[in-house]
Amino acid sequence: PPYFLLIGIPGLEQEQFWIAFPFCIMYGIALLGNITLLLIIKAEPSLHEPMFLFLAMLAFTDLVLSTSTLPKMLSIFWLGSGKIGFPSCLTQMFFIHTFSSVESGVLTAMALDRFVAICCPLRHSSILSVPVVVALVSLVLVRGVVLVSPVCFLLHQRHFCQHHVIAHSYCEYMAVVKLACGDTRVNVIYGFFVAFLVVGTDVVLICVSYARILLVVMRLPSREARLKAFSTCMSHVCVILAFYTPALFAALVHRFGQGIPPPVHIMVANLYLLVPPMLNPIVYGVRTKKLWDRVV
């Protein structure tokens, strides 16, 4: 089709104008917070270590994720401009799903960094050197591109003989697949394969890392040492929960949540691309002393 029509939040068309204001504020906070993080890490040589390099990649990913969706979403809510060209829709879909995979991979790499820092502190700088960090980030980025590119290619080959109205605020993969003609089982199966491969692999690695961390921390002799070790992980745990909770909800709703009202599903999907980019710089900025010292 030459274009699709995004309708925003189905069932809340009259309220969308006002819903856009908190969305816009959250987007502004995400932009300000993540750009500030990137500038601080770039300007301060003492922050050029694995934890902060991963954090810089996380900030960049959050900027791409939120900017891929929010400007168009606000134009739908405020101006009623829901029309989006087919190539633009596929491009938006590519960036959303690729960088969602990248963010998941970066969070996994950060869990690995915490594991090495707590379990092998004397070898941390040799195990996670700058070249190793660059290689991990590159691997995560390549994984996202390789897994998501077939998603867009498969959709590009399909015909869309039904209406071209997408009941969503952005070009989400499954929302577009539902408009395609014929048997879409290949698209659906591959989409779930990618989602569960990425999330499943990363969640297992994160859980294993934190299980090992917990075992090491519980063996520490003093209560103060245990609290300090837990404190270094709390920021990362908060960010993980903020990212994976709505992501898993949105993925499972497509498969099993026929009884959930569409407005609830769409709102959670929107917040999934807004809340983590807004919270990540706040959580790390407040809880990481090195960053907080540079800000104040």
Tab-separated table of C-alpha atoms in Angstrom:
chain	number	residue	atom	x	y	z
A	1	PRO	CA	0.000	0.000	0.000
A	2	PRO	CA	1.170	3.593	-0.519
A	3	TYR	CA	0.487	4.393	3.133
A	4	PHE	CA	-1.029	3.237	6.415
A	5	LEU	CA	-3.201	5.234	8.796
A	6	LEU	CA	-2.226	5.159	12.474
A	7	ILE	CA	-5.187	5.922	14.727
A	8	GLY	CA	-3.310	6.310	18.015
A	9	ILE	CA	-5.064	4.714	20.989
A	10	PRO	CA	-8.261	2.965	19.812
A	11	GLY	CA	-11.116	3.723	22.170
A	12	LEU	CA	-9.469	6.874	23.528
A	13	GLU	CA	-9.542	9.037	20.394
A	14	GLN	CA	-11.220	11.916	22.264
A	15	GLU	CA	-8.749	11.790	25.167
A	16	GLN	CA	-5.585	11.527	23.027
A	17	PHE	CA	-5.074	15.297	22.898
A	18	TRP	CA	-4.627	15.432	26.691
A	19	ILE	CA	-2.742	12.138	26.944
A	20	ALA	CA	-0.105	13.663	24.654
A	21	PHE	CA	0.949	16.232	27.282
A	22	PRO	CA	2.405	13.759	29.820
A	23	PHE	CA	3.903	11.813	26.912
A	24	CYS	CA	5.595	14.974	25.679
A	25	ILE	CA	6.945	15.753	29.178
A	26	MET	CA	8.311	12.215	29.499
A	27	TYR	CA	9.953	12.501	26.082
A	28	GLY	CA	11.539	15.826	27.064
A	29	ILE	CA	12.935	14.285	30.267
A	30	ALA	CA	14.273	11.308	28.267
A	31	LEU	CA	16.004	13.608	25.760
A	32	LEU	CA	17.504	15.864	28.437
A	33	GLY	CA	18.602	13.011	30.702
A	34	ASN	CA	20.172	10.778	28.053
A	35	ILE	CA	21.917	13.581	26.170
A	36	THR	CA	23.316	14.843	29.499
A	37	LEU	CA	24.575	11.332	30.312
A	38	LEU	CA	26.310	11.037	26.950
A	39	LEU	CA	27.953	14.457	27.272
A	40	ILE	CA	29.171	13.784	30.834
A	41	ILE	CA	30.626	10.374	29.952
A	42	LYS	CA	32.290	11.756	26.819
A	43	ALA	CA	33.812	14.759	28.614
A	44	GLU	CA	35.112	12.947	31.712
A	45	PRO	CA	38.070	10.570	31.065
A	46	SER	CA	37.655	8.892	34.472
A	47	LEU	CA	34.270	7.578	33.277
A	48	HIS	CA	35.738	5.742	30.289
A	49	GLU	CA	35.376	2.349	31.941
A	50	PRO	CA	33.084	-0.599	31.110
A	51	MET	CA	30.126	0.315	33.296
A	52	PHE	CA	29.864	3.851	31.907
A	53	LEU	CA	30.594	2.824	28.318
A	54	PHE	CA	27.667	0.390	28.529
A	55	LEU	CA	25.604	3.157	30.111
A	56	ALA	CA	26.465	5.474	27.199
A	57	MET	CA	25.275	2.805	24.753
A	58	LEU	CA	22.091	2.411	26.794
A	59	ALA	CA	21.505	6.182	26.639
A	60	PHE	CA	22.057	6.236	22.866
A	61	THR	CA	19.665	3.295	22.419
A	62	ASP	CA	17.011	5.033	24.516
A	63	LEU	CA	17.327	8.167	22.392
A	64	VAL	CA	16.809	6.167	19.190
A	65	LEU	CA	13.849	4.216	20.629
A	66	SER	CA	11.965	7.252	21.918
A	67	THR	CA	12.731	9.451	18.900
A	68	SER	CA	11.605	6.725	16.486
A	69	THR	CA	8.073	6.915	17.877
A	70	LEU	CA	7.274	10.016	19.923
A	71	PRO	CA	7.386	12.776	17.262
A	72	LYS	CA	4.965	10.834	15.031
A	73	MET	CA	2.846	9.836	18.023
A	74	LEU	CA	2.486	13.471	19.118
A	75	SER	CA	1.509	14.500	15.588
A	76	ILE	CA	-1.268	11.880	15.718
A	77	PHE	CA	-2.514	12.989	19.124
A	78	TRP	CA	-2.326	16.755	18.546
A	79	LEU	CA	-2.708	17.220	14.786
A	80	GLY	CA	-4.608	14.092	13.735
A	81	SER	CA	-1.802	13.369	11.252
A	82	GLY	CA	-1.894	9.565	11.270
A	83	LYS	CA	-0.866	8.922	7.674
A	84	ILE	CA	2.524	7.202	7.313
A	85	GLY	CA	4.070	5.906	4.085
A	86	PHE	CA	4.704	2.180	3.750
A	87	PRO	CA	8.525	2.575	3.540
A	88	SER	CA	8.453	4.953	6.526
A	89	CYS	CA	6.356	2.446	8.471
A	90	LEU	CA	8.863	-0.353	7.784
A	91	THR	CA	11.750	1.965	8.714
A	92	GLN	CA	10.104	2.904	12.007
A	93	MET	CA	9.411	-0.778	12.712
A	94	PHE	CA	13.034	-1.679	11.976
A	95	PHE	CA	14.432	0.923	14.387
A	96	ILE	CA	11.939	0.114	17.157
A	97	HIS	CA	12.507	-3.648	17.151
A	98	THR	CA	16.248	-3.518	16.387
A	99	PHE	CA	17.008	-1.128	19.225
A	100	SER	CA	14.660	-2.938	21.603
A	101	SER	CA	16.874	-5.971	20.969
A	102	VAL	CA	19.981	-3.796	21.415
A	103	GLU	CA	18.709	-2.448	24.748
A	104	SER	CA	18.056	-5.983	25.976
A	105	GLY	CA	21.577	-6.972	24.931
A	106	VAL	CA	23.165	-3.950	26.615
A	107	LEU	CA	21.334	-4.732	29.867
A	108	THR	CA	22.715	-8.273	29.635
A	109	ALA	CA	26.236	-6.933	29.075
A	110	MET	CA	25.815	-4.665	32.100
A	111	ALA	CA	24.802	-7.696	34.189
A	112	LEU	CA	28.010	-9.386	33.019
A	113	ASP	CA	29.964	-6.274	34.041
A	114	ARG	CA	28.426	-6.376	37.561
A	115	PHE	CA	29.196	-10.099	37.798
A	116	VAL	CA	32.865	-9.611	36.913
A	117	ALA	CA	33.194	-6.522	39.151
A	118	ILE	CA	31.840	-8.339	42.230
A	119	CYS	CA	33.040	-11.912	41.654
A	120	CYS	CA	36.441	-11.171	40.038
A	121	PRO	CA	37.294	-7.606	41.130
A	122	LEU	CA	41.054	-7.930	40.649
A	123	ARG	CA	40.645	-9.126	37.042
A	124	HIS	CA	37.805	-6.774	36.079
A	125	SER	CA	39.934	-4.372	34.012
A	126	SER	CA	41.691	-7.208	32.157
A	127	ILE	CA	38.543	-9.251	31.443
A	128	LEU	CA	36.402	-6.283	30.387
A	129	SER	CA	38.916	-4.082	28.624
A	130	VAL	CA	37.769	-1.333	26.251
A	131	PRO	CA	38.245	-3.544	23.125
A	132	VAL	CA	36.131	-6.272	24.754
A	133	VAL	CA	33.412	-3.746	25.595
A	134	VAL	CA	33.421	-2.450	22.007
A	135	ALA	CA	33.209	-6.030	20.708
A	136	LEU	CA	30.254	-6.832	23.007
A	137	VAL	CA	28.374	-3.690	21.957
A	138	SER	CA	29.063	-4.422	18.284
A	139	LEU	CA	27.846	-8.004	18.700
A	140	VAL	CA	24.625	-6.801	20.337
A	141	LEU	CA	24.027	-4.304	17.520
A	142	VAL	CA	24.726	-6.877	14.773
A	143	ARG	CA	22.400	-9.365	16.492
A	144	GLY	CA	19.563	-6.851	16.433
A	145	VAL	CA	20.060	-5.966	12.765
A	146	VAL	CA	20.403	-9.589	11.629
A	147	LEU	CA	17.323	-10.801	13.520
A	148	VAL	CA	15.009	-7.880	12.717
A	149	SER	CA	15.891	-7.345	9.027
A	150	PRO	CA	14.009	-10.525	7.898
A	151	VAL	CA	10.952	-9.262	9.807
A	152	CYS	CA	10.783	-6.159	7.599
A	153	PHE	CA	11.678	-8.130	4.449
A	154	LEU	CA	8.873	-10.648	5.024
A	155	LEU	CA	6.347	-7.849	5.494
A	156	HIS	CA	7.599	-6.026	2.397
A	157	GLN	CA	6.782	-9.103	0.294
A	158	ARG	CA	3.194	-9.372	1.520
A	159	HIS	CA	0.047	-7.912	-0.021
A	160	PHE	CA	-2.370	-5.860	2.060
A	161	CYS	CA	-5.840	-6.348	0.639
A	162	GLN	CA	-7.781	-5.300	3.742
A	163	HIS	CA	-8.106	-1.804	5.172
A	164	HIS	CA	-4.893	0.101	5.842
A	165	VAL	CA	-5.812	1.373	9.307
A	166	ILE	CA	-3.340	0.343	12.039
A	167	ALA	CA	-4.983	0.210	15.468
A	168	HIS	CA	-1.841	1.463	17.178
A	169	SER	CA	0.221	4.600	17.845
A	170	TYR	CA	3.220	3.383	15.829
A	171	CYS	CA	4.100	0.667	13.313
A	172	GLU	CA	4.286	-2.248	15.694
A	173	TYR	CA	5.075	-5.517	13.915
A	174	MET	CA	2.081	-7.645	14.941
A	175	ALA	CA	-0.349	-4.764	14.404
A	176	VAL	CA	0.827	-4.513	10.773
A	177	VAL	CA	0.868	-8.303	10.250
A	178	LYS	CA	-2.843	-8.437	11.117
A	179	LEU	CA	-3.589	-6.310	8.029
A	180	ALA	CA	-1.828	-8.634	5.566
A	181	CYS	CA	-3.700	-10.941	3.191
A	182	GLY	CA	-3.503	-14.708	3.212
A	183	ASP	CA	-1.674	-16.991	5.589
A	184	THR	CA	0.571	-14.978	7.921
A	185	ARG	CA	1.761	-17.892	10.060
A	186	VAL	CA	5.368	-17.511	8.852
A	187	ASN	CA	5.385	-13.852	9.907
A	188	VAL	CA	3.799	-14.615	13.271
A	189	ILE	CA	6.072	-17.577	14.027
A	190	TYR	CA	9.249	-15.709	13.066
A	191	GLY	CA	8.174	-12.667	15.094
A	192	PHE	CA	7.656	-14.760	18.222
A	193	PHE	CA	10.862	-16.690	17.520
A	194	VAL	CA	12.884	-13.445	17.496
A	195	ALA	CA	11.131	-12.060	20.578
A	196	PHE	CA	11.611	-15.174	22.678
A	197	LEU	CA	15.144	-15.824	21.387
A	198	VAL	CA	16.286	-12.327	22.362
A	199	VAL	CA	14.349	-11.975	25.616
A	200	GLY	CA	14.747	-15.621	26.625
A	201	THR	CA	18.513	-15.702	26.065
A	202	ASP	CA	19.117	-12.345	27.737
A	203	VAL	CA	16.872	-13.001	30.748
A	204	VAL	CA	18.554	-16.377	31.363
A	205	LEU	CA	22.033	-14.789	31.210
A	206	ILE	CA	20.947	-11.968	33.532
A	207	CYS	CA	19.436	-14.434	36.022
A	208	VAL	CA	22.558	-16.615	35.986
A	209	SER	CA	24.784	-13.558	36.524
A	210	TYR	CA	22.743	-12.335	39.469
A	211	ALA	CA	22.463	-15.815	40.978
A	212	ARG	CA	26.270	-16.020	41.008
A	213	ILE	CA	26.495	-12.482	42.378
A	214	LEU	CA	24.049	-13.368	45.169
A	215	LEU	CA	26.086	-16.430	46.151
A	216	VAL	CA	29.296	-14.380	46.341
A	217	VAL	CA	27.686	-11.483	48.220
A	218	MET	CA	26.108	-13.751	50.836
A	219	ARG	CA	29.592	-15.114	51.649
A	220	LEU	CA	30.986	-11.659	52.430
A	221	PRO	CA	31.986	-11.417	56.112
A	222	SER	CA	30.448	-8.069	57.073
A	223	ARG	CA	26.934	-6.687	56.716
A	224	GLU	CA	28.302	-3.371	55.387
A	225	ALA	CA	30.177	-5.159	52.595
A	226	ARG	CA	27.036	-7.052	51.594
A	227	LEU	CA	24.944	-3.858	51.545
A	228	LYS	CA	27.567	-2.071	49.467
A	229	ALA	CA	27.642	-4.936	46.947
A	230	PHE	CA	23.840	-4.995	46.713
A	231	SER	CA	23.771	-1.223	46.310
A	232	THR	CA	25.991	-1.364	43.228
A	233	CYS	CA	23.445	-3.685	41.568
A	234	MET	CA	20.197	-1.950	42.550
A	235	SER	CA	20.253	0.621	39.727
A	236	HIS	CA	20.673	-2.111	37.149
A	237	VAL	CA	17.907	-4.245	38.671
A	238	CYS	CA	15.473	-1.286	38.608
A	239	VAL	CA	16.288	-0.596	34.942
A	240	ILE	CA	15.843	-4.288	34.053
A	241	LEU	CA	12.390	-4.399	35.667
A	242	ALA	CA	11.324	-1.156	33.960
A	243	PHE	CA	12.332	-2.561	30.552
A	244	TYR	CA	11.271	-6.221	30.653
A	245	THR	CA	7.950	-5.952	32.525
A	246	PRO	CA	6.026	-3.960	29.864
A	247	ALA	CA	7.932	-5.731	27.052
A	248	LEU	CA	6.791	-9.169	28.202
A	249	PHE	CA	3.263	-7.888	28.822
A	250	ALA	CA	3.005	-6.434	25.308
A	251	ALA	CA	4.373	-9.620	23.696
A	252	LEU	CA	2.090	-11.973	25.626
A	253	VAL	CA	-1.031	-9.873	25.042
A	254	HIS	CA	-0.733	-10.446	21.279
A	255	ARG	CA	-0.758	-14.197	21.830
A	256	PHE	CA	-2.924	-14.779	24.882
A	257	GLY	CA	-4.632	-11.499	25.831
A	258	GLN	CA	-7.740	-11.425	23.678
A	259	GLY	CA	-9.779	-10.310	26.710
A	260	ILE	CA	-7.596	-7.295	27.525
A	261	PRO	CA	-9.116	-3.989	26.291
A	262	PRO	CA	-7.185	-2.493	23.320
A	263	PRO	CA	-6.588	0.869	25.071
A	264	VAL	CA	-4.769	-0.912	27.917
A	265	HIS	CA	-2.582	-2.855	25.497
A	266	ILE	CA	-1.713	0.227	23.406
A	267	MET	CA	-0.981	2.375	26.465
A	268	VAL	CA	1.413	-0.256	27.879
A	269	ALA	CA	3.106	-0.568	24.456
A	270	ASN	CA	3.539	3.221	24.344
A	271	LEU	CA	4.885	3.421	27.878
A	272	TYR	CA	7.316	0.582	27.078
A	273	LEU	CA	9.071	2.964	24.663
A	274	LEU	CA	8.830	5.962	27.006
A	275	VAL	CA	9.303	4.904	30.616
A	276	PRO	CA	12.724	3.165	30.359
A	277	PRO	CA	14.323	6.033	28.351
A	278	MET	CA	12.986	8.492	30.941
A	279	LEU	CA	13.911	6.455	34.041
A	280	ASN	CA	17.341	5.120	33.053
A	281	PRO	CA	19.299	8.397	33.297
A	282	ILE	CA	17.438	9.356	36.502
A	283	VAL	CA	18.116	6.011	38.201
A	284	TYR	CA	21.782	5.904	37.212
A	285	GLY	CA	22.341	9.628	37.737
A	286	VAL	CA	20.965	9.581	41.287
A	287	ARG	CA	22.389	6.234	42.416
A	288	THR	CA	25.851	6.410	40.787
A	289	LYS	CA	28.122	8.649	42.848
A	290	LYS	CA	30.644	9.302	40.062
A	291	LEU	CA	27.894	10.583	37.755
A	292	TRP	CA	26.130	12.523	40.487
A	293	ASP	CA	29.393	14.269	41.436
A	294	ARG	CA	29.850	15.428	37.828
A	295	VAL	CA	26.276	16.778	37.667
A	296	VAL	CA	26.458	18.765	40.916
